[in-house]
XYZ file of C-alpha atoms in Angstrom:
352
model
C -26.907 -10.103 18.522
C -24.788 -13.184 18.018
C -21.233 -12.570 16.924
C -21.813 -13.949 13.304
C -24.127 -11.000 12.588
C -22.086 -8.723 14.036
C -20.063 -6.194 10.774
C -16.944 -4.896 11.537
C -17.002 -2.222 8.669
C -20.450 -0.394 11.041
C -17.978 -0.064 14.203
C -15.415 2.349 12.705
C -15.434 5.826 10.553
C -12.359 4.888 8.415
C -11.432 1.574 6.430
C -8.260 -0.111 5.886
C -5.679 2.064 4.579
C -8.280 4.568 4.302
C -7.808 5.370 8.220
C -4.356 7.321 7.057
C -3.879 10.768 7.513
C -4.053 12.954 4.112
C -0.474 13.539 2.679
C -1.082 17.271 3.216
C -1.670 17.187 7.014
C 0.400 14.360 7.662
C 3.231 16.392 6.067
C 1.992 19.376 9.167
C 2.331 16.950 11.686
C 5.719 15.609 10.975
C 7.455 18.881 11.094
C 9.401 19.364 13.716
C 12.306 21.673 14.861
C 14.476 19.404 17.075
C 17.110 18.575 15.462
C 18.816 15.192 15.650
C 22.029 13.970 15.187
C 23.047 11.629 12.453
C 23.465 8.521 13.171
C 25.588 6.475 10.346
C 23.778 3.048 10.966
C 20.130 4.733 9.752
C 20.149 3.792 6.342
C 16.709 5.317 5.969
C 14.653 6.880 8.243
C 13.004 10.374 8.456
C 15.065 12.069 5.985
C 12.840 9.873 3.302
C 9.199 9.101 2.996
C 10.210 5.287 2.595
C 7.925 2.353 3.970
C 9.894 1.608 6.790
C 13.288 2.130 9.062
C 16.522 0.457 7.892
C 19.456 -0.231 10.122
C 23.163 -1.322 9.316
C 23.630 -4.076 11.484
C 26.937 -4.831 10.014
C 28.403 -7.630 7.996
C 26.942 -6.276 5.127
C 23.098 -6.817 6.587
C 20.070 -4.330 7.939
C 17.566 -4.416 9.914
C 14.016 -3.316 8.917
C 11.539 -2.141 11.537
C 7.948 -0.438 10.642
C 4.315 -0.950 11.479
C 1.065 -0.653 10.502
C -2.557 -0.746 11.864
C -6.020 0.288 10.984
C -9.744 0.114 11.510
C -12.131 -3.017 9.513
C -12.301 -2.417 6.061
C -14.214 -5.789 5.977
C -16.990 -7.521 7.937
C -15.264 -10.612 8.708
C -12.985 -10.591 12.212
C -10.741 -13.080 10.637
C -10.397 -11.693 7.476
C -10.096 -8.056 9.390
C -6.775 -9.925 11.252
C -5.346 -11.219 7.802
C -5.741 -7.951 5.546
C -4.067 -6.168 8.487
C -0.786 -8.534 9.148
C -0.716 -9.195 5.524
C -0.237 -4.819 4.599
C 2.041 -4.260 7.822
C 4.761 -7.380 6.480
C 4.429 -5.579 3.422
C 6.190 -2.629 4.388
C 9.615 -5.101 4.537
C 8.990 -6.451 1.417
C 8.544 -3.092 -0.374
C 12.062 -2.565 1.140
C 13.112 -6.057 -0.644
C 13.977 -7.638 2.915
C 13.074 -10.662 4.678
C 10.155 -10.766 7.602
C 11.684 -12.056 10.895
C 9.261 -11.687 13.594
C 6.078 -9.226 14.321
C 4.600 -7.807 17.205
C 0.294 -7.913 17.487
C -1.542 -4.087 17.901
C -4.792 -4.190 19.077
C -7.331 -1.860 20.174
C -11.094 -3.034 21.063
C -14.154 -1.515 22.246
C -14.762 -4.066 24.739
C -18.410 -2.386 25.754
C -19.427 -2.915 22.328
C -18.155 -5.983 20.735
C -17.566 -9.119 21.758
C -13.937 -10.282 23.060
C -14.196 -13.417 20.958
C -14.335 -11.219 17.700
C -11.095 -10.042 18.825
C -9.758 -13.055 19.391
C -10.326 -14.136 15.897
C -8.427 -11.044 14.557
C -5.456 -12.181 16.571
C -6.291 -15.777 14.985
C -6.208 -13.917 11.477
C -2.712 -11.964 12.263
C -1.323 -15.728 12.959
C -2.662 -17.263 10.259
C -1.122 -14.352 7.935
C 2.464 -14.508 10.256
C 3.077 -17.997 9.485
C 1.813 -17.781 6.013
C 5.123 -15.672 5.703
C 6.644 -18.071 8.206
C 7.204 -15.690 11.211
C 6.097 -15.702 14.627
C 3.443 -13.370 16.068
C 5.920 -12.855 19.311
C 3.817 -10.938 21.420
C 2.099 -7.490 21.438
C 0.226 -4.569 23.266
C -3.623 -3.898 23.477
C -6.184 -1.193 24.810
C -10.218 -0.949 25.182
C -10.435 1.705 22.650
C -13.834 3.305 20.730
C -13.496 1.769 17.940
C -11.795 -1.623 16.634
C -8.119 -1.442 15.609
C -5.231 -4.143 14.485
C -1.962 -3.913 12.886
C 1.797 -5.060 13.627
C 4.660 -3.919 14.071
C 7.492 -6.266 12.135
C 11.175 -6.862 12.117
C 12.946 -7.926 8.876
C 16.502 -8.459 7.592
C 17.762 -7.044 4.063
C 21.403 -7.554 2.138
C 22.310 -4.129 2.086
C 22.985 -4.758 -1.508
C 19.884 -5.675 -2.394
C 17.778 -2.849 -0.001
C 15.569 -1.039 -2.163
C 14.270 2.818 -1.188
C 10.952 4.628 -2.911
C 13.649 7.605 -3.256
C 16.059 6.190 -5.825
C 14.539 5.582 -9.511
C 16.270 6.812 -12.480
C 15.135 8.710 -15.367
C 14.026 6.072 -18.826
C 12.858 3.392 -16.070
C 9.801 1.645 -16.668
C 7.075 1.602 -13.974
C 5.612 -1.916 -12.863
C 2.439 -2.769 -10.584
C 2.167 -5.816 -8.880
C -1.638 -5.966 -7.858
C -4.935 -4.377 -9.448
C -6.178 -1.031 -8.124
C -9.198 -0.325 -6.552
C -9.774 -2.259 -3.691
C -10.569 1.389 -1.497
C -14.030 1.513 -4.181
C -14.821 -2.469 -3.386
C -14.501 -1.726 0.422
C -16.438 1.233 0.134
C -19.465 -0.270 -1.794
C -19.126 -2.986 0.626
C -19.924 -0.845 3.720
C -22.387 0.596 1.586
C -24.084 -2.759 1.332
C -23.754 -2.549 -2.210
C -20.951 -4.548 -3.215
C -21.858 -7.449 -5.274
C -21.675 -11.024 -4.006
C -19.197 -11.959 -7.063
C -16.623 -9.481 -5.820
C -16.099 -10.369 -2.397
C -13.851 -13.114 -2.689
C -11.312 -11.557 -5.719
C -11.223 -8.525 -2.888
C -10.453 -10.469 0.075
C -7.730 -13.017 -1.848
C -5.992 -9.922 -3.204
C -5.363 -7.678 0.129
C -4.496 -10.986 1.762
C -2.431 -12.006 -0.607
C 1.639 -11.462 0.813
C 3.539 -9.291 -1.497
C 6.604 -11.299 -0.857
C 7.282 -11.103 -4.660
C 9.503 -8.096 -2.753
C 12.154 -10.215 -1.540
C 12.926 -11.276 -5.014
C 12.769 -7.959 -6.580
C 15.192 -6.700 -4.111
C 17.881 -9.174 -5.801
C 17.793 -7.554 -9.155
C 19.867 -4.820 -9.574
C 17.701 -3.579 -12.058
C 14.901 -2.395 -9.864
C 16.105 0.676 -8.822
C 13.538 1.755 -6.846
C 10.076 0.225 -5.183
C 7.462 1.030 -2.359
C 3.908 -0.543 -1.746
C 0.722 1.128 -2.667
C -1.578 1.541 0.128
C -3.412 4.529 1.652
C -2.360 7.787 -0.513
C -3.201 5.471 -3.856
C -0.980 5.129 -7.023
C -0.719 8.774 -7.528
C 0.668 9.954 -3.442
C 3.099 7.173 -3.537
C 4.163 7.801 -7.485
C 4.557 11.309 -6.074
C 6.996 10.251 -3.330
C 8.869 7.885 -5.708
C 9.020 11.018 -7.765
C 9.888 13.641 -5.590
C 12.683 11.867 -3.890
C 13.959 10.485 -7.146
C 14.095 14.319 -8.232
C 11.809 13.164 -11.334
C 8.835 13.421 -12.988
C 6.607 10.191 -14.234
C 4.212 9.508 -16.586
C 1.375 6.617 -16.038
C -0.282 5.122 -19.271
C -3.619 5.257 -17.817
C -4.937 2.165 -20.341
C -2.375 -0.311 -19.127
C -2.975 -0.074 -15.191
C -4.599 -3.535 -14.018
C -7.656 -2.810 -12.449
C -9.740 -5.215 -10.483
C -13.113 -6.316 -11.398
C -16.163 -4.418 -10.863
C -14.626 -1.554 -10.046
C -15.527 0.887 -12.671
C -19.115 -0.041 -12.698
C -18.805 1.290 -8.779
C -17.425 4.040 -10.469
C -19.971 5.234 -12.238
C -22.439 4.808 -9.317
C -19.922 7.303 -7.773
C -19.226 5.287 -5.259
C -15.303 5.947 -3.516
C -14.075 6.123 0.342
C -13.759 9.645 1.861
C -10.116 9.296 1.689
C -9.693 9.608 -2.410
C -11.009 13.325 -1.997
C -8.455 14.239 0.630
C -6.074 12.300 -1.177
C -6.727 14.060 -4.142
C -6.942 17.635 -2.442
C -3.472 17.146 -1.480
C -1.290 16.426 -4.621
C -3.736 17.366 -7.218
C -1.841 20.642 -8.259
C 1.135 18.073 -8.766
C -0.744 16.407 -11.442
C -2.091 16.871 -15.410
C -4.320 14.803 -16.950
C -3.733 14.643 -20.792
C -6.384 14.531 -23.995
C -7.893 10.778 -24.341
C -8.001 10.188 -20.331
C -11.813 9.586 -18.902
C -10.547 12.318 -16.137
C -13.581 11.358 -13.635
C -12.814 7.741 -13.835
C -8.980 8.706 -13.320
C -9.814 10.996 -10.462
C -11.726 8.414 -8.931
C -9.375 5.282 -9.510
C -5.438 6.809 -8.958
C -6.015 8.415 -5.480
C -7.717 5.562 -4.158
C -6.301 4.064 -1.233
C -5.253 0.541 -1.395
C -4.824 -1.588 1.532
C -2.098 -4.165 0.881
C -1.444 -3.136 -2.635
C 0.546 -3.836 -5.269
C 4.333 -3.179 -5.080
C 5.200 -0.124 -7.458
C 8.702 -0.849 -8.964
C 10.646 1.203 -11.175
C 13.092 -0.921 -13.760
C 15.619 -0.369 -16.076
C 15.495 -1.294 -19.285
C 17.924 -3.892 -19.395
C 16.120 -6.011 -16.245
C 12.330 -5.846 -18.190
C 12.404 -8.695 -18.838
C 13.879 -10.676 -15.988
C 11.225 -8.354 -14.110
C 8.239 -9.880 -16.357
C 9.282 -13.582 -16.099
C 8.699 -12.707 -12.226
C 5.546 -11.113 -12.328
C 4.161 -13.920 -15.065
C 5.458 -16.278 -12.519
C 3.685 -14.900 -9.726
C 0.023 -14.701 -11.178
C -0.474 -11.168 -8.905
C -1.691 -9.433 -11.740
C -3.112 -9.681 -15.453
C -0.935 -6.828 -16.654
C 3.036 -7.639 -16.980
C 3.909 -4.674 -19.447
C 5.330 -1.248 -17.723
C 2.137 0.789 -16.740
C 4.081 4.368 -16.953
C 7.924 5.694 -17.119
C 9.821 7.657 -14.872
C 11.286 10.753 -16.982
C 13.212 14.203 -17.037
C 11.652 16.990 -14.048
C 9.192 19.022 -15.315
C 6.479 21.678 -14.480
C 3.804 19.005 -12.987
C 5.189 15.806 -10.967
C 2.779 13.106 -12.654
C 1.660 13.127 -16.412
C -1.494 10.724 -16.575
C -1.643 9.750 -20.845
C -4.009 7.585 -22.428
């Protein structure tokens, strides 16, 4: 077997962002009854289901710190090594900061796979790092059973212009920075049923560097933002949501979706993870008249690895938010996709 033939996806259980723990038992595991001091300079940290750790570093500047790893959601080594650098930076852009420097995580099953696979997963993390025009300083790696890469990254934010997932207000519009669906293109694609066509639109988009971030975190506007990755649009809606002490609604017929996807749909073809996903928030959740429900079900909880940025806006900054996204080319839909409003009975209201 010659490393060429070799696919990534057949060497681990999970894919991409679909590795994560449901929100249910990840919300068991984190509970804890030490209880630490506060520490003034922890702008966010466990208190909040944010993306990453900010830290007042003074002079009116933070520091972010996070990471991020998974197993292969594609075939590919290299590609493997860019989808994975590309959604652990994104964690400092959701926060509307600056990438400094990153740190490689590797684990490989050295028994089973060649080492020169995982050296072109490294090659794909650098290729990625100085796309965003950091270094790849160093790192930490272990013979494990199945393949794993991710980073762990150090950015810088104006305090001013830090943005949490905890701080939308009620009237702000909703925006979404990439398609959904890429968690239903993986999966067909470990399947061995993902069309040729739909490779490449995959691959560009959760390699693509949401550093659109950085400039959203200079408009006051944008009140709140996170990225969309492994508990789908509705688990991280939820936490905007929750923490924002809100309620939201999503116009279902205005989310950009990307191609091929509902044709996988109807073949019933999703990862493992959109069940559990679903399982855990879905009493949170009503579906109104005029909404294809099994599409909905299938398409909202589906994990995303390096997803779009979710952004909530007020009205005032729409269209200074637009211009961006129009300027960007990250996705065909630049109108709000759903509105954060008053508390009520269910969290998120899905409408036609």
């Amino acid at each position: 077997m010659t490393p060429d033939s070799i696919k990534l996806t057949q060497y681990s259980h999970g894919a991409g962002c679909g590795c994560k723990i449901s929100p249910k038992v990840l919300e068991e595991i984190l509970k804890s009854s030490f209880v630490f001091p506060d520490n003034k300079n922890l702008l966010v940290g466990n208190h909040s289901k944010d993306d990453a750790a900010v830290y007042d570093s003074g002079n009116g500047m933070a520091l972010i710190s996070t990471t991020d790893f998974f197993m292969p959601i594609v075939d590919d080594a290299f590609d493997f090594g860019r989808i994975a650098a590309a959604n652990s930076i994104s964690d400092v852009y959701a926060m509307g900061g600056k990438p400094l420097m990153a740190i490689a995580i590797l684990g490989w099953p050295v028994e089973k796979l060649p080492v020169e696979l995982a050296q072109k997963v490294i090659e794909g993390g650098r290729a990625i790092c100085a796309e965003a025009g950091i270094p790849l300083a160093g790192g930490h790696s272990i013979d494990s059973p199945e393949p794993i890469f991710g980073l762990a990254v150090t950015g810088i934010v104006p305090i001013e212009n830090l943005k949490k997932n905890n701080t939308a207000q009620e009237g702000d519009y909703l925006f979404l920075t990439k398609p959904l669906g890429v968690g239903i293109l993986s999966t067909a694609q470990k399947r061995g049923l993902l069309k040729a066509e739909h490779l490449p639109a995959m691959i560009e988009q959760m390699t693509t560097l949401n550093k659109i971030g950085e400039e959203l975190g200079k408009i006051k506007g944008v009140t709140a933002m996170t990225d969309v990755t492994g508990f789908g649009l509705l688990g991280h809606l939820i936490e905007m949501a929750e923490g924002s002490g809100l309620s939201a609604e999503i116009y279902y017929d205005k989310l950009p979706i990307a191609a091929g996807v509902k044709d996988y749909i109807a073949q019933r073809i999703f990862p493992d993870a959109t069940t559990r996903n679903w399982s855990s928030y879905s009493d949170k959740v009503k579906f109104e008249k005029g909404v294809n429900v099994m599409e909905a079900f299938t398409l909202l909880p589906d994990p995303q690895t390096n997803g779009g940025l979710l952004l909530s806006v007020t009205e005032d900054a729409l269209e200074e938010v637009k211009e961006i996204l129009k300027k960007e080319k990250l996705t065909p839909v630049t109108d709000p996709v759903g509105r954060m409003v008053q508390k009520n009975e269910k969290i998120i209201f899905v409408k036609p």
